[in-house]
PDB file of C-alpha atoms in Angstrom:
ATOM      1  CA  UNK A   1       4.237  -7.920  35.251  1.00 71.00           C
ATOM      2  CA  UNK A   2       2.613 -10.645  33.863  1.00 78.00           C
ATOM      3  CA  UNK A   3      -0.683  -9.268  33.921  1.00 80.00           C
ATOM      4  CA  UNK A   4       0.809  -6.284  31.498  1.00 80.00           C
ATOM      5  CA  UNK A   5       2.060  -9.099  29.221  1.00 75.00           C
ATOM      6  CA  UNK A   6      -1.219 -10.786  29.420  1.00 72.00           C
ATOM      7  CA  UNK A   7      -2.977  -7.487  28.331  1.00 74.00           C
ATOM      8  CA  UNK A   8      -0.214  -6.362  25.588  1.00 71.00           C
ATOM      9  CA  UNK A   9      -0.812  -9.379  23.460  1.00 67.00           C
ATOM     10  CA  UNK A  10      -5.018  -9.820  24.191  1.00 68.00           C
ATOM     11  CA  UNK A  11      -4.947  -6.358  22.329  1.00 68.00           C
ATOM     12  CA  UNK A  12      -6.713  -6.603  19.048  1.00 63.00           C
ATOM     13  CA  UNK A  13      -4.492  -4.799  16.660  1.00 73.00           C
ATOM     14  CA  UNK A  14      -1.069  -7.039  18.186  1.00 71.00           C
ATOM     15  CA  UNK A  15      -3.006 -10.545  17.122  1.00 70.00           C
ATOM     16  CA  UNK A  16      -3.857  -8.870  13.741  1.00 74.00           C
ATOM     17  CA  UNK A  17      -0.276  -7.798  12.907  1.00 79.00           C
ATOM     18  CA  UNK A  18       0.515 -11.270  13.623  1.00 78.00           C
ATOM     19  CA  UNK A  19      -1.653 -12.597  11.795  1.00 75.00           C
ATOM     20  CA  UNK A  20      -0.826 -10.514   8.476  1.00 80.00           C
ATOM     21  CA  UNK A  21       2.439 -11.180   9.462  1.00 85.00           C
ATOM     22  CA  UNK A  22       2.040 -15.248   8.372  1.00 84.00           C
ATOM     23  CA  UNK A  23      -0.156 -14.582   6.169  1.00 84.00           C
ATOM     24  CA  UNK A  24       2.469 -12.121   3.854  1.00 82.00           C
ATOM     25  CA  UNK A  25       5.021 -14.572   4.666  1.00 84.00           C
ATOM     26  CA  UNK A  26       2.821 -17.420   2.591  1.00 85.00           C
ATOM     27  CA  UNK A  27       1.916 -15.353   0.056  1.00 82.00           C
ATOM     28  CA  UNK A  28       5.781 -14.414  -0.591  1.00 81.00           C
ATOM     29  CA  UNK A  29       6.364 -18.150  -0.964  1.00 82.00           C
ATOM     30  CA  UNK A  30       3.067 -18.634  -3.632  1.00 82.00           C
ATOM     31  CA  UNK A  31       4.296 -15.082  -5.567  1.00 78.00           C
ATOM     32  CA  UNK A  32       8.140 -16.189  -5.379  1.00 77.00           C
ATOM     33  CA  UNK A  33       7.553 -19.996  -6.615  1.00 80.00           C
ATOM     34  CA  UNK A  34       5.459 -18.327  -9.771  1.00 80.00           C
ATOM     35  CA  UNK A  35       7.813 -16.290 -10.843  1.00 75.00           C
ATOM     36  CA  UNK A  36      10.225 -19.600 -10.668  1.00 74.00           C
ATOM     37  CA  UNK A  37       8.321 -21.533 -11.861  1.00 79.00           C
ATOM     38  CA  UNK A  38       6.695 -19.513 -14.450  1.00 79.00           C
ATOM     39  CA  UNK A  39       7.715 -15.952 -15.575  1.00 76.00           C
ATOM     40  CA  UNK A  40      11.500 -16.393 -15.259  1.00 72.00           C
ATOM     41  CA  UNK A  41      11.315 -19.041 -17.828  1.00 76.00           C
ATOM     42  CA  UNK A  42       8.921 -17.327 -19.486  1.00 78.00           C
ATOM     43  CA  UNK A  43      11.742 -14.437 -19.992  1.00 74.00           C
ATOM     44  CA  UNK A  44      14.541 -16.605 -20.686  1.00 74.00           C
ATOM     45  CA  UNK A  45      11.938 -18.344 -23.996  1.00 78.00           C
ATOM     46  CA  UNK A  46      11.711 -14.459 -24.956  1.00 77.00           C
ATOM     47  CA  UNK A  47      15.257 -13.381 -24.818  1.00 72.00           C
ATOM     48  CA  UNK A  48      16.613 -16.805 -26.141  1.00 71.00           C
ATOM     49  CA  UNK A  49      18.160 -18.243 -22.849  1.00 64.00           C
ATOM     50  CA  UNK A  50      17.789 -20.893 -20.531  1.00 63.00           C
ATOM     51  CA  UNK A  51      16.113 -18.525 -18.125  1.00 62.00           C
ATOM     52  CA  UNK A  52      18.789 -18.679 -15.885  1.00 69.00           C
ATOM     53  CA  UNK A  53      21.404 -15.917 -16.027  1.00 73.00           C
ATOM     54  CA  UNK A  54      23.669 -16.583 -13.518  1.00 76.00           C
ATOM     55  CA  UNK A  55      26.425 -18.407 -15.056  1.00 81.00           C
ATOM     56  CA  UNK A  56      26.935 -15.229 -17.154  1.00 83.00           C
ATOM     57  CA  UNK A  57      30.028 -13.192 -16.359  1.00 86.00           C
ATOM     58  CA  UNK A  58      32.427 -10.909 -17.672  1.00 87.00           C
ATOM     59  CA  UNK A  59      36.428 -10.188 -16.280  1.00 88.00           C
ATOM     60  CA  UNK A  60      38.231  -7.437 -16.173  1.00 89.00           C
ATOM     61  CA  UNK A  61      42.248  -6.956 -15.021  1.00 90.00           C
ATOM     62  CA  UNK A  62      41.756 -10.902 -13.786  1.00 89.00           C
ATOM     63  CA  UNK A  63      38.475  -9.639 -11.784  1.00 88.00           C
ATOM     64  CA  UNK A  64      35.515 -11.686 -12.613  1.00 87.00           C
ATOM     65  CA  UNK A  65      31.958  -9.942 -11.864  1.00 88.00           C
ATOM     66  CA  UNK A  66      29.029 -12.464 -12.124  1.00 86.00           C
ATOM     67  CA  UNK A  67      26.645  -9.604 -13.478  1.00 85.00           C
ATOM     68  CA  UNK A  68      24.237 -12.581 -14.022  1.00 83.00           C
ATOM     69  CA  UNK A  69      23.140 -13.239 -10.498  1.00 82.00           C
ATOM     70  CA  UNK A  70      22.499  -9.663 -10.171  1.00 84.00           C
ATOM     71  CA  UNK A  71      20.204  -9.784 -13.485  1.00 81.00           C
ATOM     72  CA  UNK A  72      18.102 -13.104 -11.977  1.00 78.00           C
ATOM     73  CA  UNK A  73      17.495 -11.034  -8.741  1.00 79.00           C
ATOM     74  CA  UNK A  74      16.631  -8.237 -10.474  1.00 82.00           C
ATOM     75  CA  UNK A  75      14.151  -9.723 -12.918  1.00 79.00           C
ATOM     76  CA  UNK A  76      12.452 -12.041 -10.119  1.00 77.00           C
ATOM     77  CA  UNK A  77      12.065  -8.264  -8.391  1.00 81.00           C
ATOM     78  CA  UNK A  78      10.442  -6.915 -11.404  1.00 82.00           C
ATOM     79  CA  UNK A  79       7.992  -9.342 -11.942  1.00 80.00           C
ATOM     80  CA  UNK A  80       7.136 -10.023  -8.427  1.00 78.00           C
ATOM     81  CA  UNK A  81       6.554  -6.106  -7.893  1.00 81.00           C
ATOM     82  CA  UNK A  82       4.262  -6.613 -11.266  1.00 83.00           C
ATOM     83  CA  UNK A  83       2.632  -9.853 -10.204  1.00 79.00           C
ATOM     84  CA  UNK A  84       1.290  -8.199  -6.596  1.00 80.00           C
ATOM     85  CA  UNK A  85       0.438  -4.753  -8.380  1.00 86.00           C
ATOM     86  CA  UNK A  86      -1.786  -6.493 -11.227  1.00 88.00           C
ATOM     87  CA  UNK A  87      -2.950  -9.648  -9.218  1.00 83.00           C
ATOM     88  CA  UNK A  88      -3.412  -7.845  -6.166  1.00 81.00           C
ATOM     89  CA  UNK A  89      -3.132  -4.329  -5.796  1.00 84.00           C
ATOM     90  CA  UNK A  90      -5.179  -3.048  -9.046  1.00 89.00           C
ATOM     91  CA  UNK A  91      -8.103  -5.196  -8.014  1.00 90.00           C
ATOM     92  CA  UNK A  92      -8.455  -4.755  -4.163  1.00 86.00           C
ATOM     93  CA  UNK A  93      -8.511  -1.108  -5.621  1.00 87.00           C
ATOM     94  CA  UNK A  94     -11.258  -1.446  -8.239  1.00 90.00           C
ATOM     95  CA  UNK A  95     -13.426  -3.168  -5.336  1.00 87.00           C
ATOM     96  CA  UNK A  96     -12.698  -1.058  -2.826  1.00 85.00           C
ATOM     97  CA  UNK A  97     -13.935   1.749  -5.291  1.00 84.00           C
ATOM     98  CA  UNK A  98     -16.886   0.063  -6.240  1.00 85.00           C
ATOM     99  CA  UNK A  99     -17.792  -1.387  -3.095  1.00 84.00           C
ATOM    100  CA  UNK A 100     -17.171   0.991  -0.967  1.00 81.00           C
ATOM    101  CA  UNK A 101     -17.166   4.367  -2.413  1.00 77.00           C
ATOM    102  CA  UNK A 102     -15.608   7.623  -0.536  1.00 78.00           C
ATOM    103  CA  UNK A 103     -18.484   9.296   1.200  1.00 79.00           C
ATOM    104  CA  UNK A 104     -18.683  13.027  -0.248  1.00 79.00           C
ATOM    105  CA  UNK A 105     -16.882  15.348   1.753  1.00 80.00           C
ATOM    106  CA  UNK A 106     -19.274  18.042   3.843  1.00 80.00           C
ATOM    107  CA  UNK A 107     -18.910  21.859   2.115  1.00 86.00           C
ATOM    108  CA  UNK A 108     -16.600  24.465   4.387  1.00 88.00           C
ATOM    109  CA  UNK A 109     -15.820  27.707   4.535  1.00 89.00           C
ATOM    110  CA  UNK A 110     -13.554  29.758   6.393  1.00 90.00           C
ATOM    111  CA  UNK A 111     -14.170  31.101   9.659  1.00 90.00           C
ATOM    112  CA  UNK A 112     -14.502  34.915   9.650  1.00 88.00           C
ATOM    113  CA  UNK A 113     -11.971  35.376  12.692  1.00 87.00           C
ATOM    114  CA  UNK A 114      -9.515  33.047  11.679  1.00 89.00           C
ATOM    115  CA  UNK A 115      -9.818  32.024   7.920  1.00 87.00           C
ATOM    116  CA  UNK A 116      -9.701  28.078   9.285  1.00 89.00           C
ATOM    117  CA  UNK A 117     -11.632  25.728   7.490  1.00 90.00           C
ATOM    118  CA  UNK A 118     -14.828  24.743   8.907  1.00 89.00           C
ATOM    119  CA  UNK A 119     -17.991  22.988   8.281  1.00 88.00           C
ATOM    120  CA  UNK A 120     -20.884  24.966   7.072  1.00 87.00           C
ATOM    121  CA  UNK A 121     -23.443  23.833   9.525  1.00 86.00           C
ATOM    122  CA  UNK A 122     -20.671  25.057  11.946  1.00 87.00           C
ATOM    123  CA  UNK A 123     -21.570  27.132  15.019  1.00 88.00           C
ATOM    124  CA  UNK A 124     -18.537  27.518  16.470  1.00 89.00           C
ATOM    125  CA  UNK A 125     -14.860  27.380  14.943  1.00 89.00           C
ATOM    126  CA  UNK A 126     -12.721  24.348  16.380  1.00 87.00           C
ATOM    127  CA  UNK A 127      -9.332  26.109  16.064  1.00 88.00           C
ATOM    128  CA  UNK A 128     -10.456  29.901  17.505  1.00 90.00           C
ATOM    129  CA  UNK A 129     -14.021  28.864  19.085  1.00 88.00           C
ATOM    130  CA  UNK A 130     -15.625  31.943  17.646  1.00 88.00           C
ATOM    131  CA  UNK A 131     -19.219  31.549  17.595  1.00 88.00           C
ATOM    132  CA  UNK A 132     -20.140  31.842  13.818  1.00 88.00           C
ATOM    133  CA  UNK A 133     -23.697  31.609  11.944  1.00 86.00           C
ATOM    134  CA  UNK A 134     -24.396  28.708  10.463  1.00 81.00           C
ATOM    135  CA  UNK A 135     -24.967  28.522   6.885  1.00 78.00           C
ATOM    136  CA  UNK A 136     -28.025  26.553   6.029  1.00 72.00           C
ATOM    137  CA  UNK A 137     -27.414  24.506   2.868  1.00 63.00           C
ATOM    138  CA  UNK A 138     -30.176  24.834   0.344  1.00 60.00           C
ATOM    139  CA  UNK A 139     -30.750  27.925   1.952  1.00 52.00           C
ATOM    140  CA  UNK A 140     -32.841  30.639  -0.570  1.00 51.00           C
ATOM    141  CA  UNK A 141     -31.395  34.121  -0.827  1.00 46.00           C
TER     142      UNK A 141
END
């Protein structure tokens, strides 16, 4: 039994979730205390207010509704989903593109039996097993 346990967690891909898993829950901590410290203020110089909107409230029937916690959450969402996108998603994107560009995908053609894609250098089809010529790129007519 142990063994098994021993085995589960040696596995590669369980230390690596693990591992992303303490990382991402740093980084939430840096991206959360800049848009504290930072863009929520930053907001609340633009629209003329202290930057904190949850004292505001309005009442209805002897109801109160704080609508202002819900507009602090929902600002700290927007600019923490625009922080990661433009500090982190748009430029692990533009290096992964430059760095390591797609490879260009080999030219198909159907299969004559079964109208499957296949490679052209194919011999046989994968999803019939037809033998098929092989088309030879380049090739002169």
């Amino acid at each position: 039994m142990l063994k098994g346990f021993r085995d589960f967690m040696m596995r590669g891909n369980v230390i690596d979730m693990a591992v992303g898993v303490v990382i991402g829950a740093a980084f939430t901590g840096v991206v959360t205390g800049f848009v504290s410290a930072f863009l929520t203020p930053l907001v609340g110089v633009v629209v003329g207010a202290a930057g904190d909107f949850s004292t505001y409230k309005f009442g209805v029937a002897g109801v109160t509704f704080p609508y202002g916690q819900f507009l602090n959450v929902l600002i700290a969402f927007v600019m923490t989903a625009a922080v990661l996108y433009f500090c982190v998603v748009l430029p692990v994107t533009k290096a992964t593109a430059r760095y390591m560009p797609k490879q260009p995908k080999a030219p198909k053609r159907p299969c004559p039996e079964c109208l499957t894609e296949i490679p052209q250098a194919a011999r046989r089809c994968a999803a019939c097993t037809a033998h098929v010529e092989p088309v030879v790129i380049g090739a002169q007519r």
